[in-house]
Amino acid sequence: MPKLATHWWILIGLVAGVAYGYVAAATGHAGHVADWVAPIGRLFLNLLKMIAVPLVLFSLVAGVASLDDSSKLGRIGGKSIVLYLGTTAVAIAIGLVVVNLFGPGRGLSVETREALLQTYGDAAAQKAQNAADVSIVDQLVGIVPTNPFGALADAQMLQVVFFSLMLGIALTMLSRKNPQTAHVVKVFQLLSDAIVEMVQLIMKLAPLGVFAMLAATVAELGEDPAQLQDLLGSLGGYMATVVVALLAHYLIVYTALLKLLTKVPWRRYAKAMVPAQLLAFSSSSSAATLPVTIRCVEQGIGVDEEVSSFVLPLGATINMDGTGLYQGVAAVFIANALGVELDLGQQLSIVLTAALASIGTAAVPGVGMVMLVIVLKQVGLPEEGIGLILAVDRPLDMCRTVLNVTGDATVATIVASSEGLIHEGERHHDAA
Ligand code: ASP
């Protein structure tokens, strides 16, 4: 390969994937893409998923067990949670301001509305049924795994984080009584380093993986171009609203926070994040992107492993600025399309419910829309309303996942900076 940074190769893979998927759909070869190209994308995604759980376990245990000062963990955890909740609330508020300004859905004709509800009604009812099984209290109780090996096997990230934290703390306590403990911590440290080496290897396949994932998504969406054009006509305003609000949150809120609270140059941060963002866009999963996010934040921005190994897995699981923002916009769009006025009180209650719903959203494709049902119920909108937006959920999922991942990295950078744990120079090299 000619000398070009990895993120450029990923970008080339992304553009080529879109073009390939488009041409394949237009020439009636979408089936070939699904049969032969899509598996390459799934293979790449599996490689990333394969290392996400062991990476969190090893690096979190090693990170916590090697903390020299036990109050540090509480401080880092506290700051992360405050920032995670704060940025999510602001993201939802931005979404609500933009959707009220643009007002998408107000002009949706009755025929289009009925056609969408009819076409997607069954799928929407299915999603609503899934959401009915989710209770916030159960989710809280469920953070503690009854069987940590089960949690690892099922990739239950929050449970894995909880167990790893407790194991790390226990090892710290034990080390005061038994100096041999240091060997165990060293093993976790080395295993974690080995996984980072694996990320390095897997990332060599990223351009091809991204190409395949994008080709498959575009070929599937473009199979019926007439329907796609119709959808873009009726739902284009809604999609544009989500994208503008996501961009505003990234460019205004993250940039301001970074400038005010850290000394990290914006250019370094923005450049370091590109590989993770491209991967988030292609995979629609913050969990699958996690190993790459960790690598970008550590090697590109210079955040110390002590912070990144704890703050990022936590963020990938509970912090979803993009999902919360999207849920707010989608709720107002559905209300507009159904001719329902939401007053200020109802819109404020969206901020709270969407924040909770985004925390409960699993970091995998499409779950943000399932959890939207909770927000709709809160403001008294019919859950079948998600039938109106289902058809265009995938591209928006790709975009909101980018913000979810960027938000985690921003908070990790701020927390590391406040602890004096950003490495200037020595670890910092091009993440790509
Ligand atoms: N796909 C999103 C993520 O993994 C979650 C969602 O909004 O559906 O971050």
CSV table of C-alpha atoms and ligand atoms in Angstrom, one decimal:
chain,number,residue,atom,x,y,z
A,1,MET,CA,0.0,0.0,0.0
A,2,PRO,CA,1.3,3.5,-0.8
A,3,LYS,CA,2.1,5.5,2.4
A,4,LEU,CA,-1.3,7.0,3.4
A,5,ALA,CA,-2.6,7.2,7.0
A,6,THR,CA,-5.1,4.4,7.9
A,7,HIS,CA,-8.0,6.9,8.3
A,8,TRP,CA,-7.6,7.9,4.6
A,9,TRP,CA,-7.8,4.2,3.6
A,10,ILE,CA,-10.9,3.8,5.7
A,11,LEU,CA,-12.4,6.8,4.1
A,12,ILE,CA,-11.6,5.5,0.6
A,13,GLY,CA,-13.2,2.1,1.6
A,14,LEU,CA,-16.3,4.0,2.8
A,15,VAL,CA,-16.7,6.0,-0.4
A,16,ALA,CA,-16.0,3.0,-2.6
A,17,GLY,CA,-18.4,0.9,-0.6
A,18,VAL,CA,-21.2,3.5,-1.1
A,19,ALA,CA,-20.5,3.6,-4.8
A,20,TYR,CA,-20.3,-0.2,-5.1
A,21,GLY,CA,-23.6,-0.7,-3.2
A,22,TYR,CA,-25.3,2.0,-5.3
A,23,VAL,CA,-24.2,0.6,-8.6
A,24,ALA,CA,-25.1,-3.0,-7.5
A,25,ALA,CA,-28.6,-1.9,-6.4
A,26,ALA,CA,-29.1,0.1,-9.6
A,27,THR,CA,-28.1,-2.8,-11.8
A,28,GLY,CA,-30.1,-5.4,-9.9
A,29,HIS,CA,-27.1,-7.0,-8.2
A,30,ALA,CA,-28.1,-6.3,-4.6
A,31,GLY,CA,-28.4,-10.1,-4.0
A,32,HIS,CA,-24.8,-10.6,-5.0
A,33,VAL,CA,-23.7,-7.9,-2.5
A,34,ALA,CA,-25.7,-9.6,0.3
A,35,ASP,CA,-24.3,-13.0,-0.5
A,36,TRP,CA,-20.6,-12.2,-1.2
A,37,VAL,CA,-19.7,-8.8,0.1
A,38,ALA,CA,-21.8,-8.4,3.3
A,39,PRO,CA,-20.1,-11.5,5.0
A,40,ILE,CA,-16.7,-9.7,4.7
A,41,GLY,CA,-18.2,-6.8,6.7
A,42,ARG,CA,-19.7,-9.2,9.3
A,43,LEU,CA,-16.3,-10.9,9.6
A,44,PHE,CA,-14.6,-7.6,10.3
A,45,LEU,CA,-17.3,-6.7,12.8
A,46,ASN,CA,-16.9,-10.1,14.5
A,47,LEU,CA,-13.2,-9.5,14.9
A,48,LEU,CA,-13.9,-6.2,16.7
A,49,LYS,CA,-16.6,-7.7,18.9
A,50,MET,CA,-14.3,-10.6,19.7
A,51,ILE,CA,-11.8,-8.3,21.4
A,52,ALA,CA,-14.2,-5.8,23.0
A,53,VAL,CA,-15.1,-7.9,26.1
A,54,PRO,CA,-11.6,-9.2,26.9
A,55,LEU,CA,-10.2,-5.7,26.4
A,56,VAL,CA,-12.6,-4.2,28.9
A,57,LEU,CA,-12.0,-6.9,31.4
A,58,PHE,CA,-8.2,-7.0,31.2
A,59,SER,CA,-7.6,-3.3,30.9
A,60,LEU,CA,-10.1,-2.3,33.5
A,61,VAL,CA,-8.8,-4.8,36.1
A,62,ALA,CA,-5.2,-3.8,35.4
A,63,GLY,CA,-6.1,0.0,35.4
A,64,VAL,CA,-8.1,-0.1,38.7
A,65,ALA,CA,-5.6,-2.4,40.5
A,66,SER,CA,-2.7,-0.2,39.6
A,67,LEU,CA,-4.3,3.0,40.9
A,68,ASP,CA,-2.0,4.3,43.5
A,69,ASP,CA,-4.6,6.4,45.2
A,70,SER,CA,-8.0,4.8,45.9
A,71,SER,CA,-10.0,8.0,46.0
A,72,LYS,CA,-8.9,8.6,42.4
A,73,LEU,CA,-11.4,6.0,41.2
A,74,GLY,CA,-14.3,7.7,42.9
A,75,ARG,CA,-13.2,11.0,41.5
A,76,ILE,CA,-12.8,9.8,38.0
A,77,GLY,CA,-16.1,7.9,38.1
A,78,GLY,CA,-18.0,10.9,39.6
A,79,LYS,CA,-16.6,13.3,37.0
A,80,SER,CA,-17.4,10.9,34.2
A,81,ILE,CA,-21.0,10.4,35.2
A,82,VAL,CA,-21.7,14.1,35.7
A,83,LEU,CA,-20.2,14.9,32.3
A,84,TYR,CA,-22.0,12.0,30.7
A,85,LEU,CA,-25.4,13.0,32.0
A,86,GLY,CA,-24.8,16.7,31.4
A,87,THR,CA,-23.7,16.4,27.8
A,88,THR,CA,-26.7,14.0,27.1
A,89,ALA,CA,-29.2,16.5,28.5
A,90,VAL,CA,-27.6,19.3,26.4
A,91,ALA,CA,-27.7,17.1,23.3
A,92,ILE,CA,-31.4,16.4,23.7
A,93,ALA,CA,-32.1,20.1,24.3
A,94,ILE,CA,-30.2,21.0,21.1
A,95,GLY,CA,-32.3,18.4,19.2
A,96,LEU,CA,-35.5,19.9,20.6
A,97,VAL,CA,-34.5,23.5,19.7
A,98,VAL,CA,-33.5,22.5,16.1
A,99,VAL,CA,-36.7,20.4,15.5
A,100,ASN,CA,-38.9,23.2,16.8
A,101,LEU,CA,-37.1,25.6,14.5
A,102,PHE,CA,-37.3,23.4,11.4
A,103,GLY,CA,-40.7,21.9,12.2
A,104,PRO,CA,-40.4,18.7,10.1
A,105,GLY,CA,-43.5,16.6,9.8
A,106,ARG,CA,-45.9,19.5,9.9
A,107,GLY,CA,-46.5,19.4,6.2
A,108,LEU,CA,-46.7,15.6,5.9
A,109,SER,CA,-49.8,14.8,3.9
A,110,VAL,CA,-52.4,12.5,5.3
A,111,GLU,CA,-51.9,10.0,2.4
A,112,THR,CA,-48.2,9.7,3.0
A,113,ARG,CA,-48.8,9.3,6.8
A,114,GLU,CA,-51.3,6.6,6.2
A,115,ALA,CA,-49.1,4.9,3.6
A,116,LEU,CA,-46.1,4.9,6.0
A,117,LEU,CA,-48.1,3.6,8.9
A,118,GLN,CA,-49.6,0.9,6.8
A,119,THR,CA,-46.3,-0.3,5.4
A,120,TYR,CA,-44.4,-0.2,8.6
A,121,GLY,CA,-47.2,-0.8,11.1
A,122,ASP,CA,-46.4,-4.5,11.8
A,123,ALA,CA,-42.7,-3.9,12.2
A,124,ALA,CA,-43.4,-0.9,14.5
A,125,ALA,CA,-45.7,-3.0,16.7
A,126,GLN,CA,-43.0,-5.6,17.0
A,127,LYS,CA,-40.5,-3.0,18.1
A,128,ALA,CA,-43.0,-1.5,20.6
A,129,GLN,CA,-43.5,-5.0,22.0
A,130,ASN,CA,-39.7,-5.3,22.6
A,131,ALA,CA,-39.6,-2.0,24.4
A,132,ALA,CA,-42.5,-3.0,26.6
A,133,ASP,CA,-40.2,-5.6,28.2
A,134,VAL,CA,-37.7,-3.0,29.4
A,135,SER,CA,-38.0,-1.5,32.9
A,136,ILE,CA,-35.6,1.1,34.3
A,137,VAL,CA,-35.6,-0.5,37.8
A,138,ASP,CA,-34.8,-4.0,36.3
A,139,GLN,CA,-32.0,-2.4,34.3
A,140,LEU,CA,-30.5,-0.9,37.4
A,141,VAL,CA,-30.7,-4.1,39.3
A,142,GLY,CA,-29.3,-5.9,36.3
A,143,ILE,CA,-26.0,-4.0,36.5
A,144,VAL,CA,-24.8,-6.6,39.0
A,145,PRO,CA,-24.3,-9.9,37.2
A,146,THR,CA,-25.3,-13.1,39.1
A,147,ASN,CA,-22.7,-14.9,37.0
A,148,PRO,CA,-19.8,-12.8,35.7
A,149,PHE,CA,-18.8,-15.5,33.2
A,150,GLY,CA,-22.3,-15.4,31.8
A,151,ALA,CA,-21.9,-11.6,31.5
A,152,LEU,CA,-18.7,-12.0,29.6
A,153,ALA,CA,-20.2,-14.7,27.4
A,154,ASP,CA,-23.2,-12.5,26.6
A,155,ALA,CA,-21.1,-9.3,26.2
A,156,GLN,CA,-23.2,-7.5,28.8
A,157,MET,CA,-20.9,-4.5,29.0
A,158,LEU,CA,-22.2,-2.8,32.0
A,159,GLN,CA,-22.1,-6.1,34.0
A,160,VAL,CA,-18.6,-6.7,32.8
A,161,VAL,CA,-17.6,-3.2,33.8
A,162,PHE,CA,-19.1,-3.7,37.3
A,163,PHE,CA,-17.3,-7.1,37.8
A,164,SER,CA,-14.0,-5.8,36.5
A,165,LEU,CA,-14.2,-2.8,38.8
A,166,MET,CA,-14.8,-5.0,41.9
A,167,LEU,CA,-12.0,-7.4,40.9
A,168,GLY,CA,-9.6,-4.5,40.5
A,169,ILE,CA,-10.6,-3.0,43.8
A,170,ALA,CA,-10.2,-6.4,45.5
A,171,LEU,CA,-6.8,-6.9,44.0
A,172,THR,CA,-5.7,-3.5,45.4
A,173,MET,CA,-6.9,-4.4,48.8
A,174,LEU,CA,-5.2,-7.8,48.6
A,175,SER,CA,-1.9,-6.3,47.5
A,176,ARG,CA,-1.6,-4.6,50.9
A,177,LYS,CA,-1.7,-8.0,52.6
A,178,ASN,CA,0.1,-10.1,50.0
A,179,PRO,CA,2.8,-8.6,47.7
A,180,GLN,CA,2.4,-11.6,45.3
A,181,THR,CA,-0.7,-9.9,44.1
A,182,ALA,CA,1.4,-7.7,41.9
A,183,HIS,CA,2.1,-10.7,39.6
A,184,VAL,CA,-1.6,-11.2,39.0
A,185,VAL,CA,-2.0,-7.5,38.2
A,186,LYS,CA,1.0,-7.7,35.8
A,187,VAL,CA,-0.7,-10.6,34.0
A,188,PHE,CA,-3.8,-8.6,33.4
A,189,GLN,CA,-1.7,-5.7,32.2
A,190,LEU,CA,0.2,-7.8,29.7
A,191,LEU,CA,-3.0,-9.4,28.5
A,192,SER,CA,-4.5,-6.0,28.0
A,193,ASP,CA,-1.3,-4.9,26.0
A,194,ALA,CA,-1.7,-8.1,23.9
A,195,ILE,CA,-5.3,-7.1,23.0
A,196,VAL,CA,-4.1,-3.6,22.0
A,197,GLU,CA,-1.7,-5.4,19.6
A,198,MET,CA,-4.6,-7.3,18.2
A,199,VAL,CA,-6.5,-4.1,17.6
A,200,GLN,CA,-3.5,-2.9,15.6
A,201,LEU,CA,-3.7,-6.1,13.4
A,202,ILE,CA,-7.5,-5.9,13.0
A,203,MET,CA,-7.3,-2.3,11.9
A,204,LYS,CA,-5.3,-3.3,8.9
A,205,LEU,CA,-8.5,-4.8,7.6
A,206,ALA,CA,-10.6,-1.8,8.4
A,207,PRO,CA,-10.7,-0.3,4.9
A,208,LEU,CA,-12.0,-3.6,3.5
A,209,GLY,CA,-14.4,-4.1,6.4
A,210,VAL,CA,-15.8,-0.6,6.0
A,211,PHE,CA,-16.1,-1.0,2.3
A,212,ALA,CA,-18.1,-4.3,2.7
A,213,MET,CA,-20.4,-2.9,5.5
A,214,LEU,CA,-21.2,0.2,3.5
A,215,ALA,CA,-21.8,-1.6,0.2
A,216,ALA,CA,-24.2,-4.0,1.9
A,217,THR,CA,-26.2,-1.2,3.6
A,218,VAL,CA,-26.4,0.9,0.5
A,219,ALA,CA,-27.3,-2.0,-1.7
A,220,GLU,CA,-30.1,-3.0,0.7
A,221,LEU,CA,-31.5,0.5,1.0
A,222,GLY,CA,-31.3,1.1,-2.8
A,223,GLU,CA,-33.0,-2.1,-3.8
A,224,ASP,CA,-36.2,-0.1,-4.5
A,225,PRO,CA,-35.1,3.3,-5.7
A,226,ALA,CA,-38.6,4.6,-6.3
A,227,GLN,CA,-39.6,3.9,-2.7
A,228,LEU,CA,-36.3,5.4,-1.5
A,229,GLN,CA,-37.0,8.6,-3.5
A,230,ASP,CA,-40.5,8.8,-2.0
A,231,LEU,CA,-39.1,8.3,1.5
A,232,LEU,CA,-36.5,11.0,1.0
A,233,GLY,CA,-39.2,13.3,-0.2
A,234,SER,CA,-41.4,12.8,2.8
A,235,LEU,CA,-38.8,12.2,5.5
A,236,GLY,CA,-35.9,14.3,4.1
A,237,GLY,CA,-36.7,17.2,6.4
A,238,TYR,CA,-36.7,15.0,9.5
A,239,MET,CA,-33.4,13.4,8.5
A,240,ALA,CA,-31.8,16.8,7.8
A,241,THR,CA,-33.0,18.0,11.3
A,242,VAL,CA,-31.4,15.0,13.0
A,243,VAL,CA,-28.1,15.5,11.1
A,244,VAL,CA,-28.0,19.3,11.7
A,245,ALA,CA,-28.6,18.9,15.4
A,246,LEU,CA,-25.9,16.1,15.7
A,247,LEU,CA,-23.4,18.3,13.9
A,248,ALA,CA,-24.3,21.3,16.1
A,249,HIS,CA,-23.7,19.3,19.2
A,250,TYR,CA,-20.3,18.1,18.0
A,251,LEU,CA,-19.1,21.4,16.6
A,252,ILE,CA,-20.5,23.7,19.4
A,253,VAL,CA,-20.7,21.7,22.6
A,254,TYR,CA,-17.7,19.3,22.3
A,255,THR,CA,-15.5,22.0,20.9
A,256,ALA,CA,-16.5,24.5,23.6
A,257,LEU,CA,-16.0,21.9,26.4
A,258,LEU,CA,-12.6,20.9,25.0
A,259,LYS,CA,-11.5,24.5,24.8
A,260,LEU,CA,-12.7,25.5,28.2
A,261,LEU,CA,-11.7,22.4,30.2
A,262,THR,CA,-8.6,21.0,28.5
A,263,LYS,CA,-5.5,22.2,26.7
A,264,VAL,CA,-5.8,19.5,24.0
A,265,PRO,CA,-5.8,21.2,20.6
A,266,TRP,CA,-9.1,20.7,18.7
A,267,ARG,CA,-7.2,19.6,15.6
A,268,ARG,CA,-5.4,16.8,17.4
A,269,TYR,CA,-8.6,15.6,19.0
A,270,ALA,CA,-10.6,15.8,15.7
A,271,LYS,CA,-7.9,14.0,13.7
A,272,ALA,CA,-7.4,11.3,16.3
A,273,MET,CA,-11.1,10.5,16.3
A,274,VAL,CA,-11.6,9.9,12.6
A,275,PRO,CA,-10.9,6.1,12.5
A,276,ALA,CA,-13.4,5.5,15.4
A,277,GLN,CA,-16.0,7.8,13.8
A,278,LEU,CA,-15.7,6.1,10.4
A,279,LEU,CA,-16.1,2.8,12.0
A,280,ALA,CA,-19.0,3.9,14.2
A,281,PHE,CA,-20.7,5.2,11.0
A,282,SER,CA,-20.1,1.9,9.1
A,283,SER,CA,-21.1,-0.5,12.0
A,284,SER,CA,-23.8,1.5,13.8
A,285,SER,CA,-22.5,0.0,17.0
A,286,SER,CA,-20.6,1.8,19.8
A,287,ALA,CA,-19.8,-1.5,21.4
A,288,ALA,CA,-18.1,-2.9,18.3
A,289,THR,CA,-16.2,0.4,17.9
A,290,LEU,CA,-15.0,0.5,21.5
A,291,PRO,CA,-11.6,-1.2,20.9
A,292,VAL,CA,-10.8,1.4,18.2
A,293,THR,CA,-12.2,4.3,20.3
A,294,ILE,CA,-9.8,3.3,23.1
A,295,ARG,CA,-6.9,3.1,20.7
A,296,CYS,CA,-7.7,6.5,19.2
A,297,VAL,CA,-8.1,8.2,22.5
A,298,GLU,CA,-4.9,6.7,24.0
A,299,GLN,CA,-2.6,6.9,21.1
A,300,GLY,CA,-4.1,9.9,19.2
A,301,ILE,CA,-5.1,12.2,22.0
A,302,GLY,CA,-2.7,10.9,24.6
A,303,VAL,CA,-5.2,10.0,27.3
A,304,ASP,CA,-3.7,7.8,30.0
A,305,GLU,CA,-4.9,4.2,30.0
A,306,GLU,CA,-5.9,4.6,33.7
A,307,VAL,CA,-8.7,6.9,32.5
A,308,SER,CA,-9.6,5.5,29.1
A,309,SER,CA,-9.9,1.9,30.2
A,310,PHE,CA,-12.6,2.8,32.7
A,311,VAL,CA,-14.3,5.9,31.3
A,312,LEU,CA,-14.7,4.6,27.7
A,313,PRO,CA,-16.4,1.2,28.3
A,314,LEU,CA,-18.7,3.0,30.8
A,315,GLY,CA,-19.5,5.6,28.2
A,316,ALA,CA,-20.0,3.1,25.4
A,317,THR,CA,-22.7,1.5,27.6
A,318,ILE,CA,-24.5,4.4,29.2
A,319,ASN,CA,-23.5,7.6,27.3
A,320,MET,CA,-25.4,8.1,24.1
A,321,ASP,CA,-25.7,11.8,23.2
A,322,GLY,CA,-26.6,11.0,19.6
A,323,THR,CA,-29.3,8.5,20.6
A,324,GLY,CA,-30.9,10.9,23.1
A,325,LEU,CA,-30.8,13.8,20.7
A,326,TYR,CA,-32.4,11.6,18.0
A,327,GLN,CA,-35.1,10.3,20.3
A,328,GLY,CA,-36.1,13.9,21.2
A,329,VAL,CA,-36.2,15.0,17.5
A,330,ALA,CA,-38.1,11.8,16.5
A,331,ALA,CA,-40.7,12.3,19.2
A,332,VAL,CA,-41.5,15.9,18.1
A,333,PHE,CA,-41.5,14.8,14.4
A,334,ILE,CA,-44.0,12.1,15.1
A,335,ALA,CA,-46.1,14.6,17.1
A,336,ASN,CA,-46.0,17.1,14.2
A,337,ALA,CA,-46.9,14.4,11.7
A,338,LEU,CA,-49.9,13.3,13.7
A,339,GLY,CA,-51.0,16.9,14.3
A,340,VAL,CA,-50.4,16.8,18.1
A,341,GLU,CA,-49.0,19.9,19.8
A,342,LEU,CA,-46.4,19.3,22.5
A,343,ASP,CA,-46.3,22.0,25.1
A,344,LEU,CA,-43.2,23.2,26.9
A,345,GLY,CA,-43.8,20.9,29.9
A,346,GLN,CA,-44.1,17.9,27.6
A,347,GLN,CA,-40.9,18.8,25.8
A,348,LEU,CA,-39.0,19.2,29.1
A,349,SER,CA,-40.2,15.7,30.1
A,350,ILE,CA,-38.8,14.5,26.8
A,351,VAL,CA,-35.3,15.7,28.0
A,352,LEU,CA,-35.6,13.5,31.1
A,353,THR,CA,-37.1,10.5,29.5
A,354,ALA,CA,-34.9,10.5,26.4
A,355,ALA,CA,-31.8,10.8,28.7
A,356,LEU,CA,-33.0,7.7,30.6
A,357,ALA,CA,-34.0,5.9,27.4
A,358,SER,CA,-30.5,6.6,25.9
A,359,ILE,CA,-28.8,5.2,29.0
A,360,GLY,CA,-30.9,2.0,28.7
A,361,THR,CA,-30.1,1.7,24.9
A,362,ALA,CA,-27.8,-1.2,24.1
A,363,ALA,CA,-24.7,-0.1,22.1
A,364,VAL,CA,-25.8,-2.1,19.0
A,365,PRO,CA,-27.6,-1.2,15.8
A,366,GLY,CA,-31.2,0.0,15.9
A,367,VAL,CA,-31.9,-0.2,19.6
A,368,GLY,CA,-32.2,3.6,20.0
A,369,MET,CA,-35.5,3.4,18.0
A,370,VAL,CA,-36.9,0.6,20.1
A,371,MET,CA,-36.2,2.7,23.3
A,372,LEU,CA,-38.0,5.7,21.6
A,373,VAL,CA,-41.2,3.9,22.4
A,374,ILE,CA,-40.6,4.8,26.1
A,375,VAL,CA,-40.3,8.5,25.2
A,376,LEU,CA,-43.5,8.4,23.0
A,377,LYS,CA,-45.4,6.8,25.9
A,378,GLN,CA,-44.2,9.5,28.3
A,379,VAL,CA,-45.7,12.3,26.2
A,380,GLY,CA,-48.8,10.4,25.3
A,381,LEU,CA,-48.0,9.7,21.7
A,382,PRO,CA,-49.1,6.4,20.1
A,383,GLU,CA,-46.2,3.9,19.9
A,384,GLU,CA,-47.2,2.9,16.4
A,385,GLY,CA,-45.8,6.4,15.5
A,386,ILE,CA,-42.4,4.8,15.1
A,387,GLY,CA,-43.8,3.2,11.9
A,388,LEU,CA,-43.4,6.7,10.4
A,389,ILE,CA,-39.7,6.8,10.8
A,390,LEU,CA,-38.7,3.2,10.7
A,391,ALA,CA,-37.8,3.2,7.0
A,392,VAL,CA,-35.0,5.8,7.4
A,393,ASP,CA,-33.7,4.6,10.8
A,394,ARG,CA,-30.6,2.9,9.5
A,395,PRO,CA,-28.8,5.9,8.0
A,396,LEU,CA,-29.7,8.0,11.1
A,397,ASP,CA,-28.5,5.2,13.4
A,398,MET,CA,-25.1,5.4,11.5
A,399,CYS,CA,-25.0,9.2,12.2
A,400,ARG,CA,-26.1,9.1,15.9
A,401,THR,CA,-23.6,6.3,16.6
A,402,VAL,CA,-20.8,8.6,15.5
A,403,LEU,CA,-21.9,11.2,18.0
A,404,ASN,CA,-22.2,8.5,20.7
A,405,VAL,CA,-18.6,7.4,20.2
A,406,THR,CA,-17.3,11.0,19.9
A,407,GLY,CA,-19.1,12.0,23.2
A,408,ASP,CA,-17.4,9.1,25.1
A,409,ALA,CA,-14.0,10.2,23.8
A,410,THR,CA,-14.7,13.9,24.6
A,411,VAL,CA,-15.6,13.1,28.2
A,412,ALA,CA,-12.6,10.8,28.6
A,413,THR,CA,-10.3,13.6,27.3
A,414,ILE,CA,-11.8,16.1,29.8
A,415,VAL,CA,-11.6,13.8,32.7
A,416,ALA,CA,-8.0,12.8,31.9
A,417,SER,CA,-7.0,16.5,31.5
A,418,SER,CA,-8.5,17.4,34.9
A,419,GLU,CA,-6.4,14.6,36.4
A,420,GLY,CA,-3.3,15.6,34.6
A,421,LEU,CA,-3.4,12.3,32.8
A,422,ILE,CA,-2.9,13.5,29.2
A,423,HIS,CA,0.5,12.6,27.7
A,424,GLU,CA,2.0,15.3,25.6
A,425,GLY,CA,4.2,13.8,23.0
A,426,GLU,CA,5.7,10.6,24.3
A,427,ARG,CA,2.7,8.3,23.7
A,428,HIS,CA,1.0,10.6,21.3
A,429,HIS,CA,1.4,9.6,17.7
A,430,ASP,CA,-1.0,9.3,14.8
A,431,ALA,CA,-3.7,6.9,15.9
A,432,ALA,CA,-4.3,6.0,12.3
B,1,ASP,N1,-26.5,2.2,17.4
B,1,ASP,C1,-26.4,3.0,18.5
B,1,ASP,C2,-25.0,2.7,19.2
B,1,ASP,O1,-24.6,1.6,19.2
B,1,ASP,C3,-27.5,2.8,19.5
B,1,ASP,C4,-28.8,3.3,18.9
B,1,ASP,O2,-29.1,4.5,19.0
B,1,ASP,O3,-29.5,2.5,18.3
B,1,ASP,O4,-24.4,3.6,19.8
